PDB file of C-alpha atoms in Angstrom:
ATOM      1  CA  MET W  30    -153.702  21.184  59.787  1.00  0.00           C
ATOM      2  CA  CYS W  31    -154.534  23.569  61.848  1.00  0.00           C
ATOM      3  CA  THR W  32    -151.632  23.221  64.341  1.00  0.00           C
ATOM      4  CA  THR W  33    -152.116  25.743  67.378  1.00  0.00           C
ATOM      5  CA  GLY W  34    -155.566  25.308  69.058  1.00  0.00           C
ATOM      6  CA  GLY W  35    -157.399  27.768  68.177  1.00  0.00           C
ATOM      7  CA  MET W  36    -161.113  27.352  67.874  1.00  0.00           C
ATOM      8  CA  PRO W  37    -163.059  24.843  69.052  1.00  0.00           C
ATOM      9  CA  ALA W  38    -163.986  23.554  66.159  1.00  0.00           C
ATOM     10  CA  ASP W  39    -160.609  22.116  65.573  1.00  0.00           C
ATOM     11  CA  ILE W  40    -158.683  19.117  63.335  1.00  0.00           C
ATOM     12  CA  GLU W  41    -158.229  16.270  65.342  1.00  0.00           C
ATOM     13  CA  ILE W  42    -154.611  15.902  65.200  1.00  0.00           C
ATOM     14  CA  SER W  43    -155.353  11.807  65.421  1.00  0.00           C
ATOM     15  CA  GLU W  44    -157.097  11.768  62.606  1.00  0.00           C
ATOM     16  CA  VAL W  45    -154.100  12.566  60.778  1.00  0.00           C
ATOM     17  CA  LYS W  46    -152.249   9.728  58.523  1.00  0.00           C
ATOM     18  CA  PHE W  47    -148.514  10.166  59.586  1.00  0.00           C
ATOM     19  CA  LYS W  48    -146.590   7.260  58.609  1.00  0.00           C
ATOM     20  CA  ARG W  49    -143.384   5.816  60.531  1.00  0.00           C
ATOM     21  CA  TYR W  50    -140.310   5.534  59.200  1.00  0.00           C
ATOM     22  CA  LYS W  51    -137.033   4.622  60.131  1.00  0.00           C
ATOM     23  CA  CYS W  52    -133.604   5.103  59.224  1.00  0.00           C
ATOM     24  CA  LYS W  53    -131.124   3.228  57.840  1.00  0.00           C
ATOM     25  CA  ASP W  54    -128.054   5.594  58.965  1.00  0.00           C
ATOM     26  CA  CYS W  55    -128.854   5.772  62.524  1.00  0.00           C
ATOM     27  CA  ASP W  56    -132.339   3.793  63.414  1.00  0.00           C
ATOM     28  CA  ASN W  57    -134.236   6.610  64.057  1.00  0.00           C
ATOM     29  CA  LYS W  58    -137.797   5.524  64.205  1.00  0.00           C
ATOM     30  CA  PHE W  59    -140.009   8.487  63.335  1.00  0.00           C
ATOM     31  CA  LYS W  60    -143.256   9.698  62.303  1.00  0.00           C
ATOM     32  CA  GLY W  61    -144.091  11.508  59.715  1.00  0.00           C
ATOM     33  CA  ALA W  62    -145.913  13.401  56.364  1.00  0.00           C
ATOM     34  CA  GLY W  63    -144.586  15.216  53.624  1.00  0.00           C
ATOM     35  CA  LYS W  64    -143.233  14.110  50.166  1.00  0.00           C
ATOM     36  CA  ARG W  65    -139.636  14.469  51.462  1.00  0.00           C
ATOM     37  CA  PRO W  66    -138.918  12.635  54.700  1.00  0.00           C
ATOM     38  CA  VAL W  67    -135.726  12.958  56.003  1.00  0.00           C
ATOM     39  CA  CYS W  68    -134.849  12.057  59.385  1.00  0.00           C
ATOM     40  CA  PRO W  69    -134.889  14.322  61.903  1.00  0.00           C
ATOM     41  CA  SER W  70    -132.412  13.061  64.195  1.00  0.00           C
ATOM     42  CA  CYS W  71    -129.294  12.818  61.609  1.00  0.00           C
ATOM     43  CA  GLY W  72    -130.518  14.468  58.440  1.00  0.00           C
ATOM     44  CA  GLY W  73    -130.278  10.938  56.305  1.00  0.00           C
ATOM     45  CA  GLU W  74    -132.416  10.501  53.475  1.00  0.00           C
ATOM     46  CA  ASP W  75    -131.894   6.764  53.469  1.00  0.00           C
ATOM     47  CA  VAL W  76    -135.076   6.207  55.584  1.00  0.00           C
ATOM     48  CA  GLU W  77    -137.520   2.997  54.895  1.00  0.00           C
ATOM     49  CA  LEU W  78    -141.474   3.230  55.311  1.00  0.00           C
ATOM     50  CA  ILE W  79    -142.401   0.792  58.200  1.00  0.00           C
ATOM     51  CA  GLU W  80    -145.852   1.316  58.901  1.00  0.00           C
TER      52      GLU W  80
ATOM     53  CA  MET N  23    -161.012  35.681  44.667  1.00  0.00           C
ATOM     54  CA  ASN N  24    -158.713  34.462  42.146  1.00  0.00           C
ATOM     55  CA  GLY N  25    -155.068  35.419  42.293  1.00  0.00           C
ATOM     56  CA  GLU N  26    -151.314  34.571  41.866  1.00  0.00           C
ATOM     57  CA  PHE N  27    -148.648  36.866  43.224  1.00  0.00           C
ATOM     58  CA  ALA N  28    -145.511  36.076  43.198  1.00  0.00           C
ATOM     59  CA  LEU N  29    -143.929  35.452  46.783  1.00  0.00           C
ATOM     60  CA  GLY N  30    -140.114  35.223  47.196  1.00  0.00           C
ATOM     61  CA  PRO N  31    -138.630  33.205  50.086  1.00  0.00           C
ATOM     62  CA  ASP N  32    -138.078  37.239  52.061  1.00  0.00           C
ATOM     63  CA  GLU N  33    -141.581  37.814  51.127  1.00  0.00           C
ATOM     64  CA  ILE N  34    -144.904  37.499  52.839  1.00  0.00           C
ATOM     65  CA  LEU N  35    -148.325  37.849  51.807  1.00  0.00           C
ATOM     66  CA  PHE N  36    -151.112  39.095  53.718  1.00  0.00           C
ATOM     67  CA  LEU N  37    -155.451  38.678  52.867  1.00  0.00           C
ATOM     68  CA  PHE N  38    -157.213  39.888  55.379  1.00  0.00           C
ATOM     69  CA  ASP N  39    -160.824  41.484  55.551  1.00  0.00           C
ATOM     70  CA  GLY N  40    -161.953  43.799  58.704  1.00  0.00           C
ATOM     71  CA  ASP N  41    -162.067  41.069  61.175  1.00  0.00           C
ATOM     72  CA  ASN N  42    -159.414  38.277  60.074  1.00  0.00           C
ATOM     73  CA  THR N  43    -156.336  37.712  58.930  1.00  0.00           C
ATOM     74  CA  VAL N  44    -153.597  35.286  57.359  1.00  0.00           C
ATOM     75  CA  GLY N  45    -150.649  35.164  56.264  1.00  0.00           C
ATOM     76  CA  ILE N  46    -148.183  33.698  53.959  1.00  0.00           C
ATOM     77  CA  VAL N  47    -144.140  32.785  53.982  1.00  0.00           C
ATOM     78  CA  LYS N  48    -142.549  30.366  51.346  1.00  0.00           C
ATOM     79  CA  ALA N  49    -140.976  27.446  53.947  1.00  0.00           C
ATOM     80  CA  GLY N  50    -137.483  28.102  52.296  1.00  0.00           C
ATOM     81  CA  HIS N  51    -134.581  26.642  53.830  1.00  0.00           C
ATOM     82  CA  LEU N  52    -137.315  25.308  56.772  1.00  0.00           C
ATOM     83  CA  LYS N  53    -136.910  21.709  55.495  1.00  0.00           C
ATOM     84  CA  ARG N  54    -139.621  19.754  57.953  1.00  0.00           C
ATOM     85  CA  VAL N  55    -141.819  20.920  61.156  1.00  0.00           C
ATOM     86  CA  PHE N  56    -142.148  19.675  64.397  1.00  0.00           C
ATOM     87  CA  ILE N  57    -145.364  19.310  65.987  1.00  0.00           C
ATOM     88  CA  GLU N  58    -145.912  17.639  69.697  1.00  0.00           C
ATOM     89  CA  THR N  59    -148.562  15.990  70.699  1.00  0.00           C
ATOM     90  CA  GLU N  60    -149.699  15.097  73.796  1.00  0.00           C
ATOM     91  CA  ASP N  61    -147.940  11.708  73.213  1.00  0.00           C
ATOM     92  CA  GLU N  62    -145.917  11.843  70.411  1.00  0.00           C
ATOM     93  CA  GLU N  63    -144.076  13.427  67.776  1.00  0.00           C
ATOM     94  CA  LEU N  64    -144.472  14.411  64.606  1.00  0.00           C
ATOM     95  CA  VAL N  65    -142.135  15.489  61.590  1.00  0.00           C
ATOM     96  CA  GLN N  66    -144.001  17.467  58.177  1.00  0.00           C
ATOM     97  CA  PHE N  67    -141.681  17.479  55.528  1.00  0.00           C
ATOM     98  CA  LEU N  68    -141.510  20.599  53.684  1.00  0.00           C
ATOM     99  CA  GLY N  69    -139.658  21.654  50.417  1.00  0.00           C
ATOM    100  CA  PRO N  70    -138.476  25.351  49.512  1.00  0.00           C
ATOM    101  CA  GLU N  71    -141.930  26.318  47.668  1.00  0.00           C
ATOM    102  CA  ASP N  72    -143.941  24.428  49.950  1.00  0.00           C
ATOM    103  CA  LEU N  73    -146.219  27.131  52.025  1.00  0.00           C
ATOM    104  CA  ILE N  74    -146.620  27.916  56.233  1.00  0.00           C
ATOM    105  CA  ALA N  75    -149.602  29.848  56.645  1.00  0.00           C
ATOM    106  CA  ALA N  76    -150.574  31.137  60.284  1.00  0.00           C
ATOM    107  CA  SER N  77    -154.402  32.542  60.704  1.00  0.00           C
ATOM    108  CA  CYS N  78    -155.307  35.213  62.841  1.00  0.00           C
ATOM    109  CA  PHE N  79    -158.894  35.519  64.019  1.00  0.00           C
ATOM    110  CA  GLU N  80    -158.651  39.278  64.221  1.00  0.00           C
ATOM    111  CA  GLY N  81    -157.989  41.934  61.988  1.00  0.00           C
ATOM    112  CA  GLY N  82    -155.687  45.157  61.699  1.00  0.00           C
ATOM    113  CA  GLU N  83    -152.170  46.242  62.367  1.00  0.00           C
ATOM    114  CA  LYS N  84    -151.773  44.324  65.234  1.00  0.00           C
ATOM    115  CA  ALA N  85    -153.118  41.305  63.491  1.00  0.00           C
ATOM    116  CA  ARG N  86    -150.477  41.221  61.089  1.00  0.00           C
ATOM    117  CA  GLU N  87    -147.438  41.584  63.304  1.00  0.00           C
ATOM    118  CA  MET N  88    -148.904  38.973  65.654  1.00  0.00           C
ATOM    119  CA  VAL N  89    -149.134  36.404  61.893  1.00  0.00           C
ATOM    120  CA  ARG N  90    -145.923  38.058  60.627  1.00  0.00           C
ATOM    121  CA  SER N  91    -144.096  36.500  64.526  1.00  0.00           C
ATOM    122  CA  MET N  92    -145.355  32.965  64.452  1.00  0.00           C
ATOM    123  CA  LEU N  93    -144.394  32.629  61.196  1.00  0.00           C
ATOM    124  CA  PHE N  94    -140.868  33.687  61.857  1.00  0.00           C
ATOM    125  CA  LEU N  95    -141.240  31.722  64.612  1.00  0.00           C
ATOM    126  CA  VAL N  96    -141.859  28.576  62.865  1.00  0.00           C
ATOM    127  CA  ARG N  97    -139.599  29.517  59.851  1.00  0.00           C
ATOM    128  CA  GLU N  98    -136.761  30.710  61.218  1.00  0.00           C
ATOM    129  CA  GLY N  99    -136.589  29.714  64.783  1.00  0.00           C
ATOM    130  CA  GLY N 100    -137.349  26.445  63.694  1.00  0.00           C
ATOM    131  CA  THR N 101    -140.064  26.700  66.362  1.00  0.00           C
ATOM    132  CA  PRO N 102    -142.376  23.300  67.122  1.00  0.00           C
ATOM    133  CA  LEU N 103    -145.597  23.547  67.160  1.00  0.00           C
ATOM    134  CA  LEU N 104    -147.582  22.723  70.324  1.00  0.00           C
ATOM    135  CA  VAL N 105    -150.889  20.813  69.633  1.00  0.00           C
ATOM    136  CA  LEU N 106    -153.602  21.074  72.598  1.00  0.00           C
ATOM    137  CA  ARG N 107    -156.187  18.231  72.619  1.00  0.00           C
ATOM    138  CA  LYS N 108    -160.168  20.218  72.182  1.00  0.00           C
ATOM    139  CA  SER N 109    -160.645  20.526  75.818  1.00  0.00           C
ATOM    140  CA  HIS N 110    -157.977  21.940  77.539  1.00  0.00           C
ATOM    141  CA  PRO N 111    -158.735  25.450  78.228  1.00  0.00           C
ATOM    142  CA  ALA N 112    -156.264  27.381  76.901  1.00  0.00           C
ATOM    143  CA  THR N 113    -156.662  26.151  73.789  1.00  0.00           C
ATOM    144  CA  GLN N 114    -159.819  28.766  73.848  1.00  0.00           C
ATOM    145  CA  ARG N 115    -157.148  31.512  74.213  1.00  0.00           C
ATOM    146  CA  LEU N 116    -155.038  30.759  71.408  1.00  0.00           C
ATOM    147  CA  LYS N 117    -155.932  33.480  68.389  1.00  0.00           C
ATOM    148  CA  LEU N 118    -153.636  32.325  66.172  1.00  0.00           C
ATOM    149  CA  VAL N 119    -153.711  28.285  63.654  1.00  0.00           C
ATOM    150  CA  VAL N 120    -150.490  27.159  61.563  1.00  0.00           C
ATOM    151  CA  SER N 121    -151.175  25.005  59.022  1.00  0.00           C
ATOM    152  CA  ALA N 122    -147.911  23.945  56.037  1.00  0.00           C
ATOM    153  CA  GLY N 123    -147.749  22.197  52.591  1.00  0.00           C
ATOM    154  CA  ASP N 124    -148.397  22.410  48.728  1.00  0.00           C
ATOM    155  CA  ARG N 125    -152.069  23.518  49.335  1.00  0.00           C
ATOM    156  CA  ILE N 126    -153.961  24.432  52.198  1.00  0.00           C
ATOM    157  CA  VAL N 127    -157.508  25.218  52.506  1.00  0.00           C
ATOM    158  CA  LEU N 128    -158.858  27.613  54.094  1.00  0.00           C
ATOM    159  CA  SER N 129    -162.172  26.426  56.113  1.00  0.00           C
ATOM    160  CA  GLY N 130    -164.479  28.690  58.643  1.00  0.00           C
ATOM    161  CA  CYS N 131    -166.621  25.779  59.265  1.00  0.00           C
ATOM    162  CA  ILE N 132    -163.799  22.355  60.397  1.00  0.00           C
ATOM    163  CA  VAL N 133    -165.298  19.687  62.008  1.00  0.00           C
ATOM    164  CA  PRO N 134    -163.528  16.951  63.907  1.00  0.00           C
ATOM    165  CA  GLY N 135    -162.134  14.013  62.345  1.00  0.00           C
ATOM    166  CA  THR N 136    -163.634  15.551  58.559  1.00  0.00           C
ATOM    167  CA  HIS N 137    -160.104  16.422  57.246  1.00  0.00           C
ATOM    168  CA  PRO N 138    -157.498  13.580  57.217  1.00  0.00           C
ATOM    169  CA  GLU N 139    -155.701  15.398  54.100  1.00  0.00           C
ATOM    170  CA  GLN N 140    -154.429  17.301  56.630  1.00  0.00           C
ATOM    171  CA  ASP N 141    -154.227  20.527  54.384  1.00  0.00           C
ATOM    172  CA  VAL N 142    -157.259  22.612  56.186  1.00  0.00           C
ATOM    173  CA  LEU N 143    -156.857  25.319  58.161  1.00  0.00           C
ATOM    174  CA  CYS N 144    -159.023  27.581  59.955  1.00  0.00           C
ATOM    175  CA  GLY N 145    -160.186  31.266  57.688  1.00  0.00           C
ATOM    176  CA  LYS N 146    -162.701  33.141  58.340  1.00  0.00           C
ATOM    177  CA  GLY N 147    -165.212  36.384  56.778  1.00  0.00           C
ATOM    178  CA  ALA N 148    -163.380  37.066  53.336  1.00  0.00           C
ATOM    179  CA  MET N 149    -161.055  33.968  53.755  1.00  0.00           C
ATOM    180  CA  ASP N 150    -163.202  31.556  54.272  1.00  0.00           C
ATOM    181  CA  GLY N 151    -163.639  28.741  51.129  1.00  0.00           C
ATOM    182  CA  ILE N 152    -160.170  29.931  49.228  1.00  0.00           C
ATOM    183  CA  VAL N 153    -157.210  27.638  48.160  1.00  0.00           C
ATOM    184  CA  LEU N 154    -154.034  28.342  48.361  1.00  0.00           C
ATOM    185  CA  GLU N 155    -152.030  26.445  45.898  1.00  0.00           C
ATOM    186  CA  ALA N 156    -147.341  26.751  46.097  1.00  0.00           C
ATOM    187  CA  GLY N 157    -146.166  27.869  42.387  1.00  0.00           C
ATOM    188  CA  GLU N 158    -142.622  28.020  41.805  1.00  0.00           C
ATOM    189  CA  GLY N 159    -141.919  31.589  43.343  1.00  0.00           C
ATOM    190  CA  ARG N 160    -145.152  32.139  43.582  1.00  0.00           C
ATOM    191  CA  VAL N 161    -148.419  31.580  45.139  1.00  0.00           C
ATOM    192  CA  LEU N 162    -152.414  30.800  43.849  1.00  0.00           C
ATOM    193  CA  ALA N 163    -155.162  31.444  45.461  1.00  0.00           C
ATOM    194  CA  ARG N 164    -158.883  30.858  44.426  1.00  0.00           C
ATOM    195  CA  GLY N 165    -162.171  30.409  45.717  1.00  0.00           C
ATOM    196  CA  GLY N 166    -163.593  32.089  48.499  1.00  0.00           C
ATOM    197  CA  GLY N 167    -164.363  35.682  49.690  1.00  0.00           C
ATOM    198  CA  SER N 168    -162.578  38.989  48.178  1.00  0.00           C
ATOM    199  CA  PRO N 169    -160.238  39.894  50.749  1.00  0.00           C
ATOM    200  CA  HIS N 170    -157.710  42.152  50.018  1.00  0.00           C
ATOM    201  CA  ALA N 171    -154.551  41.218  49.795  1.00  0.00           C
ATOM    202  CA  GLU N 172    -150.878  43.009  50.409  1.00  0.00           C
ATOM    203  CA  LYS N 173    -147.803  42.134  50.131  1.00  0.00           C
ATOM    204  CA  GLY N 174    -144.290  43.225  52.432  1.00  0.00           C
ATOM    205  CA  ARG N 175    -140.762  41.959  53.776  1.00  0.00           C
ATOM    206  CA  PHE N 176    -140.890  39.263  56.183  1.00  0.00           C
ATOM    207  CA  LEU N 177    -137.221  38.780  56.465  1.00  0.00           C
TER     208      LEU N 177
END
């Protein structure tokens, strides 16, 4: 995705399908995309998809 | 173009014509990129073989240094990417865009809201239409025009 702005015809970030996760170790909730979701707060790999 | 380039974690691949420049590095040790919008923080998770690409709407050595610097800030500095709404005045000032993932499509004609697959990056001139794909220790580039390709040291 285009992530630093730039051109007038840019991607609409709100259209990107990020998913909501919850870390089972620290209860941190975050929105992410990609194959290997890891808690950005504690680094824990035990995360669950909540939405 | 139809090329396959060996790309190590300390190397950068440039694709360029006279007016546009794209730089590609491996994600390497960078496991995630933070994307900051006005309302929330998004996280994109990466594997070591994934690609981080920066596209500059200029050519020449200065553009290559801009691309290299941006990729250094993102990968080595962990700098979050700030996303401005399209109507923000600063959006018109920025000359660089960044994308990351295992597949990146360079397109000179991105229409808002039509690329939810989040793998597109603005790329004009000879780069328009090129598809970059990550392989083990390499990057594949196919389609588009015939830009120059040059590899250099990233670190």
